[in-house]
Amino acid sequence: MIRLLLIMVSFMSIIHIACQSSTDKQHPTIKHNSNDSLLVEQSRISFVEGGLLKKMNKISGNTDTIFISVHRPDSADIILESPTDTANIRISQLFSPDGTADGPFGKELKYRFQDTGQYYITVNENLMVGNRYNGAYQVKIISASSH
């Protein structure tokens, strides 16, 4: 009787261990249904918070600073879009991880990011134009690797 009980306990232990090891080896897979999510994963350049599109609200007289992560060197277009084409906003400067700056630019910046790290752009009104702008706009990154 003890021998039968021992065999049953051993058998139950083996089944329990076999079932546990098969479930431990399973890893959940994450499926991306959105093309935007797939582009972000493949992108070499994105916003620091993630993503390739950032919605902003401009307050006249204030400078907006937008941080960009470069994971691998690549070329990209950074585009400002607003509800009206006449919105007085532009990419004022681009700052590199080494501290150098370039600019001013217009509403579109085509740039070859040669170093990895954190870049940032500043967005301002063009003081030479004189029109003030308060309102929504968005910044879009179109990486050459996602074309």
CSV table of N, CA and C in Angstrom, one decimal:
chain,number,residue,atom,x,y,z
A,1,MET,N,0.8,-1.2,0.0
A,1,MET,CA,0.0,0.0,0.0
A,1,MET,C,0.9,1.3,0.0
A,2,ILE,N,1.9,1.3,0.8
A,2,ILE,CA,2.8,2.4,0.9
A,2,ILE,C,3.5,2.5,-0.5
A,3,ARG,N,3.9,1.4,-1.0
A,3,ARG,CA,4.5,1.4,-2.3
A,3,ARG,C,3.6,2.0,-3.4
A,4,LEU,N,2.4,1.7,-3.4
A,4,LEU,CA,1.4,2.2,-4.4
A,4,LEU,C,1.2,3.7,-4.2
A,5,LEU,N,1.1,4.2,-2.9
A,5,LEU,CA,1.0,5.6,-2.6
A,5,LEU,C,2.2,6.3,-3.1
A,6,LEU,N,3.4,5.8,-2.9
A,6,LEU,CA,4.7,6.4,-3.3
A,6,LEU,C,4.7,6.5,-4.8
A,7,ILE,N,4.3,5.5,-5.5
A,7,ILE,CA,4.3,5.6,-7.0
A,7,ILE,C,3.3,6.6,-7.5
A,8,MET,N,2.1,6.7,-6.8
A,8,MET,CA,1.1,7.8,-7.2
A,8,MET,C,1.7,9.2,-7.0
A,9,VAL,N,2.3,9.4,-5.8
A,9,VAL,CA,2.9,10.7,-5.5
A,9,VAL,C,4.0,11.1,-6.5
A,10,SER,N,4.8,10.1,-6.8
A,10,SER,CA,5.9,10.3,-7.8
A,10,SER,C,5.3,10.7,-9.2
A,11,PHE,N,4.3,9.9,-9.6
A,11,PHE,CA,3.6,10.2,-10.9
A,11,PHE,C,3.0,11.5,-10.9
A,12,MET,N,2.3,11.9,-9.8
A,12,MET,CA,1.7,13.2,-9.7
A,12,MET,C,2.7,14.4,-9.8
A,13,SER,N,3.8,14.2,-9.1
A,13,SER,CA,4.9,15.1,-9.1
A,13,SER,C,5.5,15.3,-10.5
A,14,ILE,N,5.7,14.2,-11.2
A,14,ILE,CA,6.2,14.3,-12.6
A,14,ILE,C,5.3,15.0,-13.5
A,15,ILE,N,4.0,14.8,-13.4
A,15,ILE,CA,3.0,15.5,-14.2
A,15,ILE,C,3.0,17.0,-13.9
A,16,HIS,N,3.0,17.3,-12.6
A,16,HIS,CA,3.0,18.7,-12.2
A,16,HIS,C,4.2,19.4,-12.7
A,17,ILE,N,5.4,18.8,-12.6
A,17,ILE,CA,6.6,19.4,-13.1
A,17,ILE,C,6.6,19.6,-14.6
A,18,ALA,N,6.1,18.6,-15.3
A,18,ALA,CA,6.0,18.7,-16.8
A,18,ALA,C,5.1,19.8,-17.2
A,19,CYS,N,4.0,19.9,-16.5
A,19,CYS,CA,3.0,21.0,-16.9
A,19,CYS,C,3.6,22.4,-16.6
A,20,GLN,N,4.3,22.5,-15.5
A,20,GLN,CA,4.8,23.8,-15.1
A,20,GLN,C,5.9,24.2,-16.1
A,21,SER,N,6.8,23.4,-16.5
A,21,SER,CA,7.9,23.7,-17.3
A,21,SER,C,7.4,24.2,-18.7
A,22,SER,N,6.3,23.5,-19.2
A,22,SER,CA,5.8,23.9,-20.5
A,22,SER,C,5.2,25.3,-20.5
A,23,THR,N,4.6,25.7,-19.4
A,23,THR,CA,4.0,27.0,-19.3
A,23,THR,C,5.0,28.1,-19.0
A,24,ASP,N,6.1,27.7,-18.3
A,24,ASP,CA,7.1,28.7,-18.1
A,24,ASP,C,7.8,29.1,-19.3
A,25,LYS,N,7.9,28.2,-20.3
A,25,LYS,CA,8.6,28.5,-21.5
A,25,LYS,C,7.8,29.4,-22.5
A,26,GLN,N,6.5,29.5,-22.3
A,26,GLN,CA,5.7,30.3,-23.2
A,26,GLN,C,5.9,31.8,-22.9
A,27,HIS,N,6.2,32.6,-23.9
A,27,HIS,CA,6.3,34.0,-23.7
A,27,HIS,C,5.2,34.7,-24.5
A,28,PRO,N,4.6,35.6,-23.8
A,28,PRO,CA,3.5,36.3,-24.6
A,28,PRO,C,4.1,37.1,-25.7
A,29,THR,N,3.4,37.1,-26.8
A,29,THR,CA,3.9,37.9,-28.0
A,29,THR,C,3.0,39.1,-28.1
A,30,ILE,N,3.6,40.2,-28.4
A,30,ILE,CA,2.9,41.5,-28.6
A,30,ILE,C,2.7,41.7,-30.1
A,31,LYS,N,1.5,41.8,-30.5
A,31,LYS,CA,1.3,42.1,-31.9
A,31,LYS,C,0.9,43.6,-32.1
A,32,HIS,N,1.5,44.2,-33.1
A,32,HIS,CA,1.2,45.6,-33.4
A,32,HIS,C,0.2,45.7,-34.6
A,33,ASN,N,-0.9,46.2,-34.3
A,33,ASN,CA,-1.9,46.3,-35.4
A,33,ASN,C,-1.7,47.6,-36.2
A,34,SER,N,-1.1,48.6,-35.5
A,34,SER,CA,-1.0,49.9,-36.1
A,34,SER,C,0.4,50.0,-36.9
A,35,ASN,N,0.3,50.6,-38.1
A,35,ASN,CA,1.5,50.9,-38.9
A,35,ASN,C,2.4,51.9,-38.1
A,36,ASP,N,1.8,52.8,-37.4
A,36,ASP,CA,2.6,53.8,-36.6
A,36,ASP,C,3.5,53.1,-35.6
A,37,SER,N,2.9,52.1,-34.9
A,37,SER,CA,3.7,51.4,-33.9
A,37,SER,C,4.9,50.7,-34.6
A,38,LEU,N,4.6,50.1,-35.7
A,38,LEU,CA,5.7,49.4,-36.4
A,38,LEU,C,6.7,50.4,-36.9
A,39,LEU,N,6.4,51.5,-37.4
A,39,LEU,CA,7.3,52.5,-37.8
A,39,LEU,C,8.2,53.0,-36.6
A,40,VAL,N,7.6,53.2,-35.5
A,40,VAL,CA,8.4,53.6,-34.3
A,40,VAL,C,9.4,52.6,-33.9
A,41,GLU,N,9.0,51.3,-34.0
A,41,GLU,CA,10.0,50.2,-33.6
A,41,GLU,C,11.1,50.2,-34.6
A,42,GLN,N,10.8,50.5,-35.9
A,42,GLN,CA,11.9,50.4,-36.9
A,42,GLN,C,12.7,51.7,-37.1
A,43,SER,N,12.1,52.8,-36.5
A,43,SER,CA,12.8,54.1,-36.7
A,43,SER,C,14.1,54.2,-35.9
A,44,ARG,N,15.0,54.8,-36.5
A,44,ARG,CA,16.3,55.1,-35.9
A,44,ARG,C,16.2,56.4,-35.2
A,45,ILE,N,15.2,57.2,-35.5
A,45,ILE,CA,15.0,58.6,-34.9
A,45,ILE,C,13.6,58.7,-34.4
A,46,SER,N,13.4,59.2,-33.2
A,46,SER,CA,12.0,59.3,-32.6
A,46,SER,C,12.1,60.4,-31.6
A,47,PHE,N,10.9,60.8,-31.1
A,47,PHE,CA,10.9,61.8,-30.0
A,47,PHE,C,11.3,61.1,-28.7
A,48,VAL,N,11.8,61.8,-27.8
A,48,VAL,CA,12.3,61.2,-26.5
A,48,VAL,C,11.2,60.4,-25.9
A,49,GLU,N,10.0,60.9,-25.9
A,49,GLU,CA,8.9,60.2,-25.3
A,49,GLU,C,8.4,59.0,-26.1
A,50,GLY,N,9.0,58.9,-27.3
A,50,GLY,CA,8.5,57.8,-28.2
A,50,GLY,C,7.6,58.4,-29.3
A,51,GLY,N,7.5,57.7,-30.3
A,51,GLY,CA,6.6,58.2,-31.4
A,51,GLY,C,7.2,59.0,-32.4
A,52,LEU,N,6.5,59.2,-33.5
A,52,LEU,CA,7.0,60.0,-34.6
A,52,LEU,C,6.2,61.3,-34.9
A,53,LEU,N,5.2,61.5,-34.1
A,53,LEU,CA,4.3,62.6,-34.2
A,53,LEU,C,4.0,63.2,-32.8
A,54,LYS,N,4.2,64.5,-32.7
A,54,LYS,CA,4.0,65.2,-31.4
A,54,LYS,C,3.1,66.4,-31.6
A,55,LYS,N,2.0,66.4,-30.9
A,55,LYS,CA,1.0,67.5,-30.9
A,55,LYS,C,1.4,68.6,-29.9
A,56,MET,N,1.4,69.8,-30.4
A,56,MET,CA,1.9,70.9,-29.5
A,56,MET,C,0.8,72.1,-29.6
A,57,ASN,N,1.0,73.0,-28.7
A,57,ASN,CA,0.1,74.2,-28.7
A,57,ASN,C,1.1,75.4,-28.5
A,58,LYS,N,1.1,76.3,-29.5
A,58,LYS,CA,2.0,77.4,-29.5
A,58,LYS,C,1.4,78.6,-28.7
A,59,ILE,N,2.1,79.2,-27.8
A,59,ILE,CA,1.7,80.4,-27.2
A,59,ILE,C,2.7,81.5,-27.7
A,60,SER,N,2.2,82.5,-28.3
A,60,SER,CA,3.0,83.6,-28.9
A,60,SER,C,4.0,84.1,-27.9
A,61,GLY,N,5.2,84.3,-28.3
A,61,GLY,CA,6.3,84.8,-27.5
A,61,GLY,C,7.1,83.8,-26.7
A,62,ASN,N,6.6,82.6,-26.6
A,62,ASN,CA,7.2,81.5,-25.9
A,62,ASN,C,8.0,80.6,-26.9
A,63,THR,N,9.1,80.0,-26.4
A,63,THR,CA,9.9,79.1,-27.2
A,63,THR,C,9.5,77.7,-26.8
A,64,ASP,N,9.2,76.8,-27.8
A,64,ASP,CA,8.9,75.4,-27.5
A,64,ASP,C,10.2,74.6,-27.8
A,65,THR,N,10.5,73.7,-26.8
A,65,THR,CA,11.7,72.9,-27.0
A,65,THR,C,11.2,71.4,-27.1
A,66,ILE,N,11.7,70.7,-28.2
A,66,ILE,CA,11.2,69.4,-28.5
A,66,ILE,C,12.4,68.5,-28.6
A,67,PHE,N,12.5,67.5,-27.8
A,67,PHE,CA,13.6,66.6,-27.7
A,67,PHE,C,13.5,65.4,-28.6
A,68,ILE,N,14.6,65.0,-29.3
A,68,ILE,CA,14.6,63.9,-30.3
A,68,ILE,C,15.7,63.0,-29.9
A,69,SER,N,15.4,61.7,-30.0
A,69,SER,CA,16.4,60.6,-29.7
A,69,SER,C,16.9,60.1,-31.1
A,70,VAL,N,18.2,60.0,-31.2
A,70,VAL,CA,18.7,59.3,-32.4
A,70,VAL,C,19.4,58.1,-31.9
A,71,HIS,N,18.8,56.9,-32.3
A,71,HIS,CA,19.3,55.6,-31.9
A,71,HIS,C,20.4,55.1,-32.7
A,72,ARG,N,20.3,55.4,-34.0
A,72,ARG,CA,21.3,55.1,-35.0
A,72,ARG,C,21.4,56.2,-36.0
A,73,PRO,N,22.5,56.6,-36.5
A,73,PRO,CA,22.6,57.6,-37.5
A,73,PRO,C,21.7,57.4,-38.7
A,74,ASP,N,21.0,58.4,-39.1
A,74,ASP,CA,20.1,58.3,-40.2
A,74,ASP,C,19.7,59.8,-40.7
A,75,SER,N,19.1,59.9,-41.8
A,75,SER,CA,18.5,61.1,-42.3
A,75,SER,C,17.1,61.2,-42.0
A,76,ALA,N,16.6,62.4,-41.7
A,76,ALA,CA,15.1,62.5,-41.4
A,76,ALA,C,14.7,63.9,-41.8
A,77,ASP,N,13.4,64.0,-42.1
A,77,ASP,CA,12.7,65.2,-42.3
A,77,ASP,C,11.9,65.5,-41.0
A,78,ILE,N,12.0,66.7,-40.5
A,78,ILE,CA,11.2,67.2,-39.3
A,78,ILE,C,10.3,68.3,-39.9
A,79,ILE,N,9.0,68.1,-39.8
A,79,ILE,CA,8.1,68.9,-40.4
A,79,ILE,C,7.1,69.5,-39.4
A,80,LEU,N,6.9,70.8,-39.4
A,80,LEU,CA,5.9,71.5,-38.6
A,80,LEU,C,4.6,71.6,-39.4
A,81,GLU,N,3.5,71.2,-38.9
A,81,GLU,CA,2.2,71.3,-39.6
A,81,GLU,C,1.2,72.0,-38.7
A,82,SER,N,0.5,72.9,-39.3
A,82,SER,CA,-0.5,73.7,-38.5
A,82,SER,C,-1.8,73.7,-39.3
A,83,PRO,N,-2.9,74.1,-38.6
A,83,PRO,CA,-4.2,74.1,-39.3
A,83,PRO,C,-4.2,75.1,-40.5
A,84,THR,N,-3.5,76.1,-40.4
A,84,THR,CA,-3.4,77.0,-41.5
A,84,THR,C,-1.9,77.1,-42.0
A,85,ASP,N,-1.8,77.2,-43.3
A,85,ASP,CA,-0.4,77.3,-43.9
A,85,ASP,C,0.3,78.6,-43.5
A,86,THR,N,-0.5,79.6,-43.1
A,86,THR,CA,0.1,80.9,-42.8
A,86,THR,C,0.5,81.1,-41.4
A,87,ALA,N,0.5,80.0,-40.6
A,87,ALA,CA,0.9,80.1,-39.2
A,87,ALA,C,2.3,80.5,-39.1
A,88,ASN,N,2.6,81.5,-38.3
A,88,ASN,CA,4.0,82.0,-38.1
A,88,ASN,C,4.7,81.2,-37.1
A,89,ILE,N,5.2,80.0,-37.5
A,89,ILE,CA,6.1,79.2,-36.7
A,89,ILE,C,7.2,78.6,-37.6
A,90,ARG,N,8.3,78.4,-36.9
A,90,ARG,CA,9.4,77.8,-37.7
A,90,ARG,C,10.4,77.1,-36.7
A,91,ILE,N,11.2,76.2,-37.2
A,91,ILE,CA,12.2,75.5,-36.4
A,91,ILE,C,13.3,76.5,-36.3
A,92,SER,N,13.5,77.1,-35.2
A,92,SER,CA,14.5,78.1,-35.0
A,92,SER,C,16.0,77.6,-34.9
A,93,GLN,N,16.2,76.5,-34.1
A,93,GLN,CA,17.5,75.9,-34.0
A,93,GLN,C,17.4,74.4,-33.8
A,94,LEU,N,18.5,73.8,-34.2
A,94,LEU,CA,18.7,72.4,-33.9
A,94,LEU,C,20.0,72.3,-33.1
A,95,PHE,N,19.9,71.6,-31.9
A,95,PHE,CA,21.0,71.5,-31.0
A,95,PHE,C,21.4,70.0,-31.0
A,96,SER,N,22.7,69.7,-31.3
A,96,SER,CA,23.3,68.4,-31.3
A,96,SER,C,23.7,67.9,-29.9
A,97,PRO,N,24.0,66.6,-29.7
A,97,PRO,CA,24.4,66.1,-28.4
A,97,PRO,C,25.8,66.8,-28.0
A,98,ASP,N,26.6,67.2,-29.0
A,98,ASP,CA,27.9,67.8,-28.6
A,98,ASP,C,27.8,69.3,-28.3
A,99,GLY,N,26.5,69.8,-28.3
A,99,GLY,CA,26.3,71.2,-28.0
A,99,GLY,C,26.3,72.2,-29.1
A,100,THR,N,26.6,71.8,-30.3
A,100,THR,CA,26.6,72.7,-31.5
A,100,THR,C,25.2,72.9,-31.9
A,101,ALA,N,25.0,74.1,-32.5
A,101,ALA,CA,23.6,74.5,-32.9
A,101,ALA,C,23.7,74.9,-34.4
A,102,ASP,N,22.5,74.7,-35.0
A,102,ASP,CA,22.4,75.2,-36.4
A,102,ASP,C,21.0,75.8,-36.6
A,103,GLY,N,20.8,76.7,-37.5
A,103,GLY,CA,19.5,77.3,-37.8
A,103,GLY,C,19.7,78.7,-38.1
A,104,PRO,N,18.6,79.4,-38.4
A,104,PRO,CA,17.2,79.0,-38.3
A,104,PRO,C,16.8,78.3,-39.6
A,105,PHE,N,15.7,77.6,-39.4
A,105,PHE,CA,15.1,76.8,-40.5
A,105,PHE,C,13.7,77.3,-40.8
A,106,GLY,N,13.0,76.7,-41.7
A,106,GLY,CA,11.6,77.0,-41.9
A,106,GLY,C,10.7,76.0,-41.2
A,107,LYS,N,9.6,75.7,-41.8
A,107,LYS,CA,8.7,74.7,-41.3
A,107,LYS,C,9.1,73.3,-41.6
A,108,GLU,N,10.2,73.1,-42.4
A,108,GLU,CA,10.7,71.8,-42.7
A,108,GLU,C,12.2,71.8,-42.6
A,109,LEU,N,12.7,70.7,-41.9
A,109,LEU,CA,14.1,70.6,-41.8
A,109,LEU,C,14.5,69.2,-42.3
A,110,LYS,N,15.4,69.1,-43.3
A,110,LYS,CA,16.0,67.9,-43.8
A,110,LYS,C,17.4,67.8,-43.2
A,111,TYR,N,17.6,66.7,-42.4
A,111,TYR,CA,18.9,66.7,-41.7
A,111,TYR,C,19.5,65.3,-41.7
A,112,ARG,N,20.8,65.2,-41.7
A,112,ARG,CA,21.5,64.0,-41.6
A,112,ARG,C,22.1,63.9,-40.2
A,113,PHE,N,21.4,63.1,-39.3
A,113,PHE,CA,21.9,62.9,-37.9
A,113,PHE,C,23.0,61.9,-37.9
A,114,GLN,N,24.2,62.4,-37.7
A,114,GLN,CA,25.4,61.6,-37.8
A,114,GLN,C,25.8,61.0,-36.4
A,115,ASP,N,25.4,61.6,-35.3
A,115,ASP,CA,25.7,61.1,-34.0
A,115,ASP,C,24.5,60.6,-33.3
A,116,THR,N,24.7,59.5,-32.5
A,116,THR,CA,23.6,59.1,-31.7
A,116,THR,C,23.5,59.9,-30.4
A,117,GLY,N,22.3,59.9,-29.8
A,117,GLY,CA,22.1,60.7,-28.6
A,117,GLY,C,20.9,61.6,-28.7
A,118,GLN,N,20.8,62.5,-27.8
A,118,GLN,CA,19.7,63.4,-27.7
A,118,GLN,C,19.9,64.7,-28.3
A,119,TYR,N,19.1,65.0,-29.3
A,119,TYR,CA,19.1,66.3,-30.0
A,119,TYR,C,17.9,67.1,-29.5
A,120,TYR,N,17.8,68.3,-29.8
A,120,TYR,CA,16.5,69.0,-29.6
A,120,TYR,C,16.4,70.2,-30.5
A,121,ILE,N,15.2,70.5,-30.8
A,121,ILE,CA,14.9,71.7,-31.7
A,121,ILE,C,14.1,72.7,-30.9
A,122,THR,N,14.2,73.9,-31.3
A,122,THR,CA,13.4,75.0,-30.7
A,122,THR,C,12.4,75.5,-31.8
A,123,VAL,N,11.2,75.8,-31.4
A,123,VAL,CA,10.2,76.3,-32.3
A,123,VAL,C,9.8,77.7,-31.8
A,124,ASN,N,9.9,78.7,-32.7
A,124,ASN,CA,9.5,80.0,-32.4
A,124,ASN,C,8.7,80.7,-33.5
A,125,GLU,N,8.3,81.9,-33.3
A,125,GLU,CA,7.7,82.7,-34.4
A,125,GLU,C,8.9,83.3,-35.1
A,126,ASN,N,8.7,83.6,-36.4
A,126,ASN,CA,9.7,84.4,-37.1
A,126,ASN,C,9.4,85.9,-36.8
A,127,LEU,N,10.3,86.5,-36.1
A,127,LEU,CA,10.1,87.9,-35.7
A,127,LEU,C,10.2,88.9,-36.9
A,128,MET,N,10.8,88.4,-38.0
A,128,MET,CA,10.8,89.3,-39.2
A,128,MET,C,9.5,89.4,-39.8
A,129,VAL,N,8.6,88.4,-39.6
A,129,VAL,CA,7.3,88.4,-40.2
A,129,VAL,C,6.4,89.3,-39.4
A,130,GLY,N,6.4,89.2,-38.1
A,130,GLY,CA,5.7,90.0,-37.3
A,130,GLY,C,4.3,89.5,-36.8
A,131,ASN,N,3.7,88.6,-37.6
A,131,ASN,CA,2.4,88.0,-37.2
A,131,ASN,C,2.6,87.1,-36.0
A,132,ARG,N,1.8,87.3,-35.0
A,132,ARG,CA,1.8,86.4,-33.8
A,132,ARG,C,1.0,85.2,-34.1
A,133,TYR,N,1.4,84.1,-33.4
A,133,TYR,CA,0.7,82.8,-33.6
A,133,TYR,C,0.4,82.2,-32.3
A,134,ASN,N,-0.8,81.9,-32.0
A,134,ASN,CA,-1.3,81.2,-30.9
A,134,ASN,C,-2.1,80.0,-31.5
A,135,GLY,N,-1.8,78.8,-31.1
A,135,GLY,CA,-2.6,77.7,-31.6
A,135,GLY,C,-1.9,76.4,-31.7
A,136,ALA,N,-2.7,75.5,-32.2
A,136,ALA,CA,-2.2,74.1,-32.3
A,136,ALA,C,-1.2,73.9,-33.5
A,137,TYR,N,-0.3,73.0,-33.3
A,137,TYR,CA,0.5,72.5,-34.4
A,137,TYR,C,1.1,71.2,-34.1
A,138,GLN,N,1.6,70.5,-35.0
A,138,GLN,CA,2.2,69.2,-34.7
A,138,GLN,C,3.6,69.1,-35.4
A,139,VAL,N,4.4,68.3,-34.8
A,139,VAL,CA,5.8,68.1,-35.3
A,139,VAL,C,5.8,66.6,-35.7
A,140,LYS,N,6.3,66.4,-36.9
A,140,LYS,CA,6.3,65.0,-37.5
A,140,LYS,C,7.8,64.7,-37.9
A,141,ILE,N,8.2,63.5,-37.6
A,141,ILE,CA,9.5,63.0,-38.0
A,141,ILE,C,9.3,61.9,-39.1
A,142,ILE,N,9.9,62.1,-40.2
A,142,ILE,CA,9.8,61.1,-41.3
A,142,ILE,C,11.3,60.7,-41.5
A,143,SER,N,11.6,59.5,-41.0
A,143,SER,CA,12.9,58.9,-41.0
A,143,SER,C,13.2,58.3,-42.4
A,144,ALA,N,14.4,58.5,-42.9
A,144,ALA,CA,14.7,57.9,-44.2
A,144,ALA,C,14.6,56.4,-44.2
A,145,SER,N,14.9,55.8,-43.0
A,145,SER,CA,14.8,54.3,-42.9
A,145,SER,C,13.3,53.8,-42.9
A,146,SER,N,12.4,54.7,-42.7
A,146,SER,CA,10.9,54.3,-42.8
A,146,SER,C,10.3,54.5,-44.1
A,147,HIS,N,11.0,55.1,-45.1
A,147,HIS,CA,10.5,55.4,-46.4
A,147,HIS,C,10.3,54.1,-47.2
